[in-house]
Amino acid sequence: MEPEKRLEIFQKNIESDNNKELRECLWTARYGKRKPKKDLFIGYLMEMKYISESGSTDVGGAKRKQLSKIINNLCIDNYEILSEEQRGILKNELKNTFKKFIQVSRGGRGFTSAVFGLGQLSDEGIAKKIAEQISNIAFLTPHMFRMDKEFKILQTAALEAYREEYPNREHFLKK
């Protein structure tokens, strides 16, 4: 769902919501305080992708610090103290982020082409390529820095989003 539509629904229902503060915090963390222009959560996923591609060498702990900052920015740093309902809200927000990532990837010409923009990948090939990206972001990066526990909710959200978009292709994911 587009950010503008989400903002409209958010503003319409915010007053009757028991979790108003959490939803406002997530909205601000993802889109900023003003009218939504870019999805910051997608940016954090891309940061994790770049970290995984650059290897596990972490001189001075800079990558681990960057991952800690991402944990904070994704609002998953206090996951343990949230109520069950709030955990569900957070997981759905992260799942929505991964669905957006899948949608953007699936629609990108550079992503779906075989070699140098020539030839198109099959649906199966696209599913494999997206699974590889999600595996690197949600599973490999946290594992390289022994932060699986901190990213557990992100991993669950990624898995659920991929299952919904590509049923019966979960075996492409490297967990």
Short mmCIF file of N, CA and C in Angstrom, two decimals:
data_model
loop_
_atom_site.label_atom_id
_atom_site.label_comp_id
_atom_site.label_asym_id
_atom_site.label_seq_id
_atom_site.Cartn_x
_atom_site.Cartn_y
_atom_site.Cartn_z
N MET A 1 0.84 -1.17 0.00
CA MET A 1 0.00 0.00 0.00
C MET A 1 0.90 1.24 0.00
N GLU A 2 0.50 2.22 -0.77
CA GLU A 2 1.27 3.45 -0.89
C GLU A 2 1.24 4.26 0.41
N PRO A 3 2.32 4.98 0.71
CA PRO A 3 2.39 5.76 1.96
C PRO A 3 1.26 6.76 2.14
N GLU A 4 0.84 7.41 1.05
CA GLU A 4 -0.23 8.41 1.17
C GLU A 4 -1.53 7.76 1.63
N LYS A 5 -1.84 6.60 1.08
CA LYS A 5 -3.05 5.86 1.46
C LYS A 5 -2.93 5.39 2.91
N ARG A 6 -1.74 4.92 3.29
CA ARG A 6 -1.52 4.47 4.66
C ARG A 6 -1.67 5.63 5.64
N LEU A 7 -1.18 6.83 5.25
CA LEU A 7 -1.30 8.01 6.11
C LEU A 7 -2.76 8.37 6.31
N GLU A 8 -3.54 8.30 5.26
CA GLU A 8 -4.97 8.61 5.34
C GLU A 8 -5.67 7.66 6.32
N ILE A 9 -5.41 6.37 6.19
CA ILE A 9 -6.01 5.37 7.09
C ILE A 9 -5.51 5.59 8.51
N PHE A 10 -4.22 5.86 8.64
CA PHE A 10 -3.59 6.09 9.94
C PHE A 10 -4.25 7.26 10.67
N GLN A 11 -4.43 8.37 9.97
CA GLN A 11 -5.02 9.56 10.59
C GLN A 11 -6.49 9.36 10.92
N LYS A 12 -7.18 8.58 10.13
CA LYS A 12 -8.60 8.33 10.36
C LYS A 12 -8.82 7.48 11.62
N ASN A 13 -7.92 6.54 11.87
CA ASN A 13 -8.13 5.57 12.95
C ASN A 13 -7.27 5.80 14.19
N ILE A 14 -6.41 6.79 14.18
CA ILE A 14 -5.45 6.95 15.27
C ILE A 14 -6.11 7.28 16.62
N GLU A 15 -7.16 8.04 16.62
CA GLU A 15 -7.78 8.45 17.89
C GLU A 15 -8.42 7.28 18.63
N SER A 16 -8.92 6.29 17.91
CA SER A 16 -9.59 5.16 18.55
C SER A 16 -8.64 4.01 18.84
N ASP A 17 -7.36 4.21 18.65
CA ASP A 17 -6.39 3.14 18.79
C ASP A 17 -5.73 3.17 20.17
N ASN A 18 -5.67 2.01 20.83
CA ASN A 18 -5.01 1.90 22.13
C ASN A 18 -3.49 2.02 22.01
N ASN A 19 -2.96 1.69 20.84
CA ASN A 19 -1.52 1.71 20.62
C ASN A 19 -1.08 2.92 19.80
N LYS A 20 -1.72 4.03 20.07
CA LYS A 20 -1.48 5.27 19.32
C LYS A 20 -0.01 5.67 19.34
N GLU A 21 0.62 5.62 20.51
CA GLU A 21 2.01 6.06 20.64
C GLU A 21 2.95 5.19 19.83
N LEU A 22 2.75 3.87 19.87
CA LEU A 22 3.60 2.96 19.10
C LEU A 22 3.43 3.20 17.61
N ARG A 23 2.20 3.34 17.17
CA ARG A 23 1.95 3.57 15.74
C ARG A 23 2.56 4.89 15.28
N GLU A 24 2.44 5.93 16.10
CA GLU A 24 3.05 7.22 15.75
C GLU A 24 4.57 7.11 15.70
N CYS A 25 5.13 6.38 16.64
CA CYS A 25 6.59 6.17 16.67
C CYS A 25 7.04 5.43 15.41
N LEU A 26 6.32 4.37 15.04
CA LEU A 26 6.67 3.60 13.84
C LEU A 26 6.53 4.45 12.58
N TRP A 27 5.44 5.23 12.53
CA TRP A 27 5.22 6.08 11.35
C TRP A 27 6.37 7.09 11.20
N THR A 28 6.73 7.75 12.30
CA THR A 28 7.80 8.74 12.26
C THR A 28 9.13 8.09 11.90
N ALA A 29 9.38 6.91 12.46
CA ALA A 29 10.63 6.21 12.17
C ALA A 29 10.70 5.79 10.70
N ARG A 30 9.56 5.45 10.13
CA ARG A 30 9.56 4.95 8.75
C ARG A 30 9.49 6.06 7.71
N TYR A 31 8.64 7.06 7.92
CA TYR A 31 8.40 8.08 6.90
C TYR A 31 8.81 9.49 7.31
N GLY A 32 9.14 9.72 8.57
CA GLY A 32 9.48 11.07 9.02
C GLY A 32 8.24 11.79 9.54
N LYS A 33 8.42 13.02 9.97
CA LYS A 33 7.32 13.77 10.58
C LYS A 33 6.42 14.45 9.57
N ARG A 34 6.94 14.70 8.41
CA ARG A 34 6.15 15.40 7.39
C ARG A 34 5.48 14.40 6.46
N LYS A 35 4.97 14.92 5.36
CA LYS A 35 4.32 14.09 4.36
C LYS A 35 5.33 13.03 3.86
N PRO A 36 4.90 11.78 3.74
CA PRO A 36 5.85 10.72 3.37
C PRO A 36 6.45 10.93 1.97
N LYS A 37 7.77 10.91 1.92
CA LYS A 37 8.47 11.03 0.64
C LYS A 37 9.24 9.76 0.34
N LYS A 38 9.99 9.29 1.31
CA LYS A 38 10.75 8.07 1.10
C LYS A 38 10.57 7.16 2.31
N ASP A 39 10.70 5.88 2.05
CA ASP A 39 10.53 4.87 3.08
C ASP A 39 11.89 4.57 3.71
N LEU A 40 12.10 5.07 4.91
CA LEU A 40 13.38 4.89 5.58
C LEU A 40 13.65 3.43 5.94
N PHE A 41 12.59 2.66 6.22
CA PHE A 41 12.77 1.25 6.55
C PHE A 41 13.40 0.49 5.39
N ILE A 42 12.99 0.81 4.16
CA ILE A 42 13.61 0.19 2.98
C ILE A 42 15.09 0.57 2.94
N GLY A 43 15.39 1.80 3.28
CA GLY A 43 16.79 2.24 3.33
C GLY A 43 17.61 1.43 4.33
N TYR A 44 17.01 1.10 5.47
CA TYR A 44 17.73 0.30 6.47
C TYR A 44 17.96 -1.12 5.95
N LEU A 45 17.00 -1.66 5.21
CA LEU A 45 17.20 -2.98 4.61
C LEU A 45 18.35 -2.93 3.62
N MET A 46 18.43 -1.85 2.85
CA MET A 46 19.51 -1.71 1.87
C MET A 46 20.86 -1.57 2.58
N GLU A 47 20.89 -0.88 3.71
CA GLU A 47 22.13 -0.80 4.49
C GLU A 47 22.58 -2.19 4.92
N MET A 48 21.62 -3.00 5.36
CA MET A 48 21.95 -4.37 5.78
C MET A 48 22.45 -5.18 4.59
N LYS A 49 21.88 -4.95 3.43
CA LYS A 49 22.33 -5.65 2.21
C LYS A 49 23.78 -5.30 1.92
N TYR A 50 24.11 -4.03 1.99
CA TYR A 50 25.48 -3.60 1.72
C TYR A 50 26.46 -4.15 2.76
N ILE A 51 26.03 -4.22 4.01
CA ILE A 51 26.87 -4.80 5.06
C ILE A 51 27.16 -6.26 4.75
N SER A 52 26.13 -7.01 4.33
CA SER A 52 26.34 -8.43 4.03
C SER A 52 27.25 -8.62 2.82
N GLU A 53 27.15 -7.73 1.85
CA GLU A 53 27.98 -7.84 0.64
C GLU A 53 29.43 -7.44 0.89
N SER A 54 29.67 -6.65 1.91
CA SER A 54 31.04 -6.20 2.19
C SER A 54 31.81 -7.17 3.07
N GLY A 55 31.19 -8.25 3.49
CA GLY A 55 31.88 -9.27 4.27
C GLY A 55 31.77 -9.07 5.76
N SER A 56 32.31 -10.05 6.49
CA SER A 56 32.15 -10.04 7.95
C SER A 56 33.31 -9.37 8.67
N THR A 57 34.32 -8.91 7.96
CA THR A 57 35.42 -8.20 8.59
C THR A 57 34.89 -6.88 9.15
N ASP A 58 35.09 -6.70 10.44
CA ASP A 58 34.51 -5.52 11.11
C ASP A 58 35.58 -4.83 11.95
N VAL A 59 36.43 -4.08 11.28
CA VAL A 59 37.52 -3.37 11.96
C VAL A 59 36.92 -2.27 12.84
N GLY A 60 37.22 -2.34 14.11
CA GLY A 60 36.75 -1.32 15.04
C GLY A 60 35.28 -1.45 15.41
N GLY A 61 34.60 -2.46 14.93
CA GLY A 61 33.19 -2.67 15.27
C GLY A 61 32.23 -1.72 14.59
N ALA A 62 32.64 -1.09 13.49
CA ALA A 62 31.79 -0.10 12.82
C ALA A 62 30.51 -0.72 12.26
N LYS A 63 30.62 -1.92 11.68
CA LYS A 63 29.44 -2.56 11.10
C LYS A 63 28.46 -2.98 12.20
N ARG A 64 29.00 -3.48 13.28
CA ARG A 64 28.14 -3.87 14.41
C ARG A 64 27.43 -2.64 14.98
N LYS A 65 28.12 -1.52 15.07
CA LYS A 65 27.51 -0.28 15.53
C LYS A 65 26.42 0.17 14.56
N GLN A 66 26.69 0.02 13.27
CA GLN A 66 25.70 0.39 12.26
C GLN A 66 24.47 -0.50 12.39
N LEU A 67 24.67 -1.79 12.64
CA LEU A 67 23.54 -2.70 12.83
C LEU A 67 22.76 -2.34 14.09
N SER A 68 23.46 -1.95 15.15
CA SER A 68 22.77 -1.52 16.38
C SER A 68 21.92 -0.29 16.12
N LYS A 69 22.44 0.62 15.31
CA LYS A 69 21.69 1.82 14.95
C LYS A 69 20.45 1.44 14.13
N ILE A 70 20.60 0.47 13.24
CA ILE A 70 19.46 -0.01 12.44
C ILE A 70 18.40 -0.63 13.34
N ILE A 71 18.83 -1.41 14.33
CA ILE A 71 17.90 -2.00 15.29
C ILE A 71 17.09 -0.90 15.97
N ASN A 72 17.77 0.14 16.39
CA ASN A 72 17.10 1.27 17.04
C ASN A 72 16.15 1.97 16.07
N ASN A 73 16.60 2.24 14.86
CA ASN A 73 15.78 2.95 13.88
C ASN A 73 14.57 2.16 13.41
N LEU A 74 14.68 0.83 13.39
CA LEU A 74 13.54 -0.01 13.02
C LEU A 74 12.58 -0.23 14.19
N CYS A 75 12.91 0.34 15.34
CA CYS A 75 12.08 0.24 16.56
C CYS A 75 11.98 -1.18 17.09
N ILE A 76 12.99 -2.01 16.82
CA ILE A 76 12.95 -3.38 17.33
C ILE A 76 13.87 -3.56 18.54
N ASP A 77 14.43 -2.46 19.02
CA ASP A 77 15.35 -2.53 20.15
C ASP A 77 14.64 -2.86 21.46
N ASN A 78 13.39 -2.50 21.60
CA ASN A 78 12.65 -2.79 22.84
C ASN A 78 11.55 -3.82 22.61
N TYR A 79 11.76 -4.70 21.67
CA TYR A 79 10.77 -5.70 21.30
C TYR A 79 10.34 -6.56 22.49
N GLU A 80 11.27 -6.92 23.34
CA GLU A 80 10.99 -7.81 24.47
C GLU A 80 9.99 -7.23 25.46
N ILE A 81 9.93 -5.91 25.59
CA ILE A 81 9.04 -5.31 26.60
C ILE A 81 7.68 -4.92 26.04
N LEU A 82 7.47 -5.13 24.74
CA LEU A 82 6.18 -4.79 24.13
C LEU A 82 5.13 -5.83 24.47
N SER A 83 3.87 -5.41 24.47
CA SER A 83 2.77 -6.36 24.67
C SER A 83 2.63 -7.19 23.40
N GLU A 84 1.86 -8.26 23.49
CA GLU A 84 1.65 -9.15 22.34
C GLU A 84 1.03 -8.40 21.16
N GLU A 85 0.07 -7.53 21.46
CA GLU A 85 -0.59 -6.74 20.42
C GLU A 85 0.41 -5.79 19.75
N GLN A 86 1.25 -5.15 20.55
CA GLN A 86 2.25 -4.23 20.01
C GLN A 86 3.29 -4.97 19.18
N ARG A 87 3.65 -6.18 19.60
CA ARG A 87 4.58 -6.99 18.81
C ARG A 87 3.99 -7.31 17.44
N GLY A 88 2.69 -7.60 17.43
CA GLY A 88 2.00 -7.87 16.17
C GLY A 88 2.01 -6.66 15.25
N ILE A 89 1.80 -5.48 15.82
CA ILE A 89 1.82 -4.24 15.03
C ILE A 89 3.21 -4.03 14.43
N LEU A 90 4.24 -4.21 15.24
CA LEU A 90 5.62 -4.04 14.78
C LEU A 90 5.95 -5.07 13.69
N LYS A 91 5.57 -6.31 13.91
CA LYS A 91 5.84 -7.36 12.92
C LYS A 91 5.14 -7.06 11.60
N ASN A 92 3.89 -6.59 11.67
CA ASN A 92 3.15 -6.25 10.45
C ASN A 92 3.80 -5.09 9.71
N GLU A 93 4.33 -4.12 10.44
CA GLU A 93 5.02 -2.99 9.81
C GLU A 93 6.27 -3.47 9.08
N LEU A 94 7.02 -4.36 9.72
CA LEU A 94 8.22 -4.91 9.09
C LEU A 94 7.86 -5.80 7.91
N LYS A 95 6.78 -6.55 8.06
CA LYS A 95 6.31 -7.41 6.95
C LYS A 95 5.91 -6.55 5.76
N ASN A 96 5.23 -5.44 6.04
CA ASN A 96 4.86 -4.51 4.98
C ASN A 96 6.10 -3.96 4.29
N THR A 97 7.16 -3.71 5.05
CA THR A 97 8.41 -3.23 4.48
C THR A 97 9.00 -4.26 3.51
N PHE A 98 9.01 -5.51 3.92
CA PHE A 98 9.55 -6.56 3.04
C PHE A 98 8.66 -6.76 1.81
N LYS A 99 7.36 -6.62 1.96
CA LYS A 99 6.47 -6.73 0.80
C LYS A 99 6.77 -5.61 -0.19
N LYS A 100 7.00 -4.41 0.34
CA LYS A 100 7.36 -3.27 -0.52
C LYS A 100 8.69 -3.55 -1.22
N PHE A 101 9.65 -4.11 -0.49
CA PHE A 101 10.95 -4.48 -1.07
C PHE A 101 10.76 -5.48 -2.21
N ILE A 102 9.93 -6.48 -1.99
CA ILE A 102 9.66 -7.50 -3.01
C ILE A 102 8.99 -6.86 -4.22
N GLN A 103 8.01 -6.01 -3.96
CA GLN A 103 7.27 -5.34 -5.04
C GLN A 103 8.21 -4.48 -5.89
N VAL A 104 9.05 -3.69 -5.25
CA VAL A 104 9.98 -2.83 -5.97
C VAL A 104 10.99 -3.67 -6.76
N SER A 105 11.50 -4.72 -6.14
CA SER A 105 12.46 -5.59 -6.81
C SER A 105 11.84 -6.28 -8.02
N ARG A 106 10.64 -6.78 -7.84
CA ARG A 106 9.95 -7.50 -8.92
C ARG A 106 9.65 -6.58 -10.10
N GLY A 107 9.43 -5.30 -9.82
CA GLY A 107 9.09 -4.35 -10.87
C GLY A 107 10.29 -3.68 -11.52
N GLY A 108 11.47 -3.85 -10.96
CA GLY A 108 12.65 -3.18 -11.49
C GLY A 108 13.25 -3.90 -12.68
N ARG A 109 13.43 -3.19 -13.75
CA ARG A 109 13.97 -3.79 -14.98
C ARG A 109 15.40 -4.30 -14.76
N GLY A 110 16.21 -3.55 -14.06
CA GLY A 110 17.58 -3.98 -13.80
C GLY A 110 17.64 -5.23 -12.93
N PHE A 111 16.68 -5.36 -12.05
CA PHE A 111 16.66 -6.51 -11.14
C PHE A 111 16.18 -7.77 -11.85
N THR A 112 15.24 -7.62 -12.77
CA THR A 112 14.62 -8.79 -13.41
C THR A 112 15.29 -9.20 -14.71
N SER A 113 16.32 -8.48 -15.12
CA SER A 113 17.00 -8.86 -16.36
C SER A 113 18.13 -9.84 -16.06
N ALA A 114 18.45 -10.65 -17.06
CA ALA A 114 19.44 -11.71 -16.87
C ALA A 114 20.87 -11.15 -16.87
N VAL A 115 21.31 -10.55 -17.97
CA VAL A 115 22.68 -10.06 -18.09
C VAL A 115 22.68 -8.69 -18.77
N PHE A 116 23.21 -7.68 -18.10
CA PHE A 116 23.34 -6.33 -18.65
C PHE A 116 22.05 -5.81 -19.28
N GLY A 117 20.93 -6.13 -18.68
CA GLY A 117 19.65 -5.62 -19.18
C GLY A 117 19.10 -6.40 -20.35
N LEU A 118 19.79 -7.44 -20.77
CA LEU A 118 19.33 -8.25 -21.90
C LEU A 118 18.65 -9.51 -21.39
N GLY A 119 17.49 -9.81 -21.90
CA GLY A 119 16.76 -11.01 -21.49
C GLY A 119 16.12 -10.84 -20.13
N GLN A 120 14.97 -11.40 -19.98
CA GLN A 120 14.24 -11.31 -18.72
C GLN A 120 14.31 -12.64 -17.97
N LEU A 121 14.40 -12.55 -16.66
CA LEU A 121 14.36 -13.75 -15.83
C LEU A 121 12.94 -14.29 -15.79
N SER A 122 12.83 -15.58 -15.61
CA SER A 122 11.51 -16.20 -15.44
C SER A 122 10.98 -15.85 -14.05
N ASP A 123 9.71 -16.13 -13.82
CA ASP A 123 9.13 -15.89 -12.49
C ASP A 123 9.90 -16.67 -11.42
N GLU A 124 10.31 -17.88 -11.77
CA GLU A 124 11.08 -18.71 -10.84
C GLU A 124 12.44 -18.06 -10.56
N GLY A 125 13.07 -17.53 -11.59
CA GLY A 125 14.36 -16.86 -11.44
C GLY A 125 14.26 -15.61 -10.59
N ILE A 126 13.18 -14.86 -10.78
CA ILE A 126 12.95 -13.65 -9.98
C ILE A 126 12.73 -14.03 -8.52
N ALA A 127 11.94 -15.08 -8.28
CA ALA A 127 11.68 -15.55 -6.91
C ALA A 127 12.98 -15.96 -6.23
N LYS A 128 13.86 -16.65 -6.97
CA LYS A 128 15.15 -17.06 -6.41
C LYS A 128 16.03 -15.86 -6.08
N LYS A 129 16.05 -14.89 -6.99
CA LYS A 129 16.88 -13.70 -6.79
C LYS A 129 16.39 -12.88 -5.59
N ILE A 130 15.08 -12.74 -5.47
CA ILE A 130 14.51 -12.02 -4.32
C ILE A 130 14.79 -12.78 -3.03
N ALA A 131 14.67 -14.11 -3.08
CA ALA A 131 14.96 -14.93 -1.90
C ALA A 131 16.42 -14.76 -1.47
N GLU A 132 17.31 -14.69 -2.44
CA GLU A 132 18.73 -14.50 -2.13
C GLU A 132 18.95 -13.15 -1.45
N GLN A 133 18.30 -12.11 -1.96
CA GLN A 133 18.43 -10.77 -1.36
C GLN A 133 17.89 -10.76 0.07
N ILE A 134 16.70 -11.32 0.25
CA ILE A 134 16.09 -11.35 1.59
C ILE A 134 16.92 -12.20 2.54
N SER A 135 17.46 -13.31 2.05
CA SER A 135 18.31 -14.15 2.89
C SER A 135 19.53 -13.38 3.37
N ASN A 136 20.14 -12.62 2.46
CA ASN A 136 21.31 -11.82 2.84
C ASN A 136 20.95 -10.75 3.86
N ILE A 137 19.83 -10.08 3.64
CA ILE A 137 19.42 -8.99 4.52
C ILE A 137 19.00 -9.50 5.90
N ALA A 138 18.04 -10.41 5.91
CA ALA A 138 17.39 -10.79 7.17
C ALA A 138 18.09 -11.91 7.94
N PHE A 139 18.82 -12.76 7.23
CA PHE A 139 19.40 -13.92 7.90
C PHE A 139 20.93 -13.89 7.94
N LEU A 140 21.57 -13.64 6.81
CA LEU A 140 23.03 -13.69 6.76
C LEU A 140 23.67 -12.54 7.55
N THR A 141 23.21 -11.32 7.33
CA THR A 141 23.82 -10.17 8.00
C THR A 141 23.77 -10.30 9.53
N PRO A 142 22.60 -10.55 10.13
CA PRO A 142 22.59 -10.72 11.59
C PRO A 142 23.46 -11.89 12.06
N HIS A 143 23.48 -12.97 11.27
CA HIS A 143 24.25 -14.15 11.66
C HIS A 143 25.76 -13.86 11.62
N MET A 144 26.21 -13.10 10.63
CA MET A 144 27.64 -12.77 10.51
C MET A 144 28.15 -12.04 11.75
N PHE A 145 27.28 -11.26 12.38
CA PHE A 145 27.69 -10.46 13.53
C PHE A 145 27.08 -10.97 14.83
N ARG A 146 26.59 -12.21 14.81
CA ARG A 146 26.01 -12.87 15.98
C ARG A 146 24.92 -12.02 16.63
N MET A 147 24.02 -11.52 15.78
CA MET A 147 22.93 -10.67 16.26
C MET A 147 21.57 -11.26 15.88
N ASP A 148 21.51 -12.59 15.74
CA ASP A 148 20.26 -13.24 15.35
C ASP A 148 19.13 -12.94 16.32
N LYS A 149 19.44 -12.94 17.61
CA LYS A 149 18.41 -12.69 18.62
C LYS A 149 17.81 -11.29 18.46
N GLU A 150 18.66 -10.31 18.23
CA GLU A 150 18.20 -8.93 18.09
C GLU A 150 17.33 -8.73 16.86
N PHE A 151 17.59 -9.52 15.81
CA PHE A 151 16.86 -9.37 14.55
C PHE A 151 15.78 -10.44 14.36
N LYS A 152 15.44 -11.17 15.40
CA LYS A 152 14.47 -12.27 15.28
C LYS A 152 13.14 -11.80 14.68
N ILE A 153 12.60 -10.69 15.14
CA ILE A 153 11.32 -10.19 14.64
C ILE A 153 11.43 -9.81 13.16
N LEU A 154 12.57 -9.26 12.75
CA LEU A 154 12.79 -8.91 11.35
C LEU A 154 12.83 -10.18 10.50
N GLN A 155 13.47 -11.22 11.01
CA GLN A 155 13.55 -12.49 10.28
C GLN A 155 12.17 -13.12 10.13
N THR A 156 11.38 -13.07 11.18
CA THR A 156 10.01 -13.60 11.12
C THR A 156 9.17 -12.84 10.11
N ALA A 157 9.27 -11.52 10.13
CA ALA A 157 8.52 -10.68 9.19
C ALA A 157 8.94 -10.96 7.75
N ALA A 158 10.24 -11.11 7.52
CA ALA A 158 10.75 -11.39 6.18
C ALA A 158 10.22 -12.73 5.67
N LEU A 159 10.26 -13.72 6.53
CA LEU A 159 9.78 -15.05 6.17
C LEU A 159 8.29 -15.03 5.83
N GLU A 160 7.49 -14.36 6.64
CA GLU A 160 6.05 -14.28 6.38
C GLU A 160 5.75 -13.52 5.10
N ALA A 161 6.46 -12.43 4.86
CA ALA A 161 6.23 -11.65 3.63
C ALA A 161 6.58 -12.47 2.40
N TYR A 162 7.69 -13.18 2.45
CA TYR A 162 8.10 -14.00 1.30
C TYR A 162 7.10 -15.14 1.07
N ARG A 163 6.66 -15.76 2.16
CA ARG A 163 5.66 -16.83 2.04
C ARG A 163 4.38 -16.34 1.38
N GLU A 164 3.94 -15.13 1.75
CA GLU A 164 2.71 -14.59 1.17
C GLU A 164 2.88 -14.25 -0.30
N GLU A 165 4.03 -13.71 -0.67
CA GLU A 165 4.26 -13.32 -2.06
C GLU A 165 4.60 -14.52 -2.94
N TYR A 166 5.31 -15.48 -2.38
CA TYR A 166 5.74 -16.66 -3.13
C TYR A 166 5.43 -17.93 -2.34
N PRO A 167 4.16 -18.33 -2.31
CA PRO A 167 3.82 -19.57 -1.60
C PRO A 167 4.52 -20.76 -2.26
N ASN A 168 4.89 -21.72 -1.49
CA ASN A 168 5.54 -22.95 -1.95
C ASN A 168 6.94 -22.72 -2.52
N ARG A 169 7.53 -21.57 -2.24
CA ARG A 169 8.90 -21.33 -2.72
C ARG A 169 9.82 -20.92 -1.56
N GLU A 170 9.39 -21.21 -0.36
CA GLU A 170 10.17 -20.85 0.82
C GLU A 170 11.54 -21.53 0.81
N HIS A 171 11.64 -22.67 0.12
CA HIS A 171 12.90 -23.40 0.08
C HIS A 171 14.03 -22.61 -0.60
N PHE A 172 13.69 -21.54 -1.31
CA PHE A 172 14.72 -20.68 -1.91
C PHE A 172 15.45 -19.85 -0.86
N LEU A 173 14.81 -19.60 0.27
CA LEU A 173 15.42 -18.79 1.33
C LEU A 173 16.50 -19.59 2.05
N LYS A 174 17.60 -18.93 2.35
CA LYS A 174 18.68 -19.55 3.13
C LYS A 174 18.60 -18.99 4.54
N LYS A 175 18.01 -19.78 5.44
CA LYS A 175 17.78 -19.29 6.81
C LYS A 175 18.90 -19.71 7.73
#
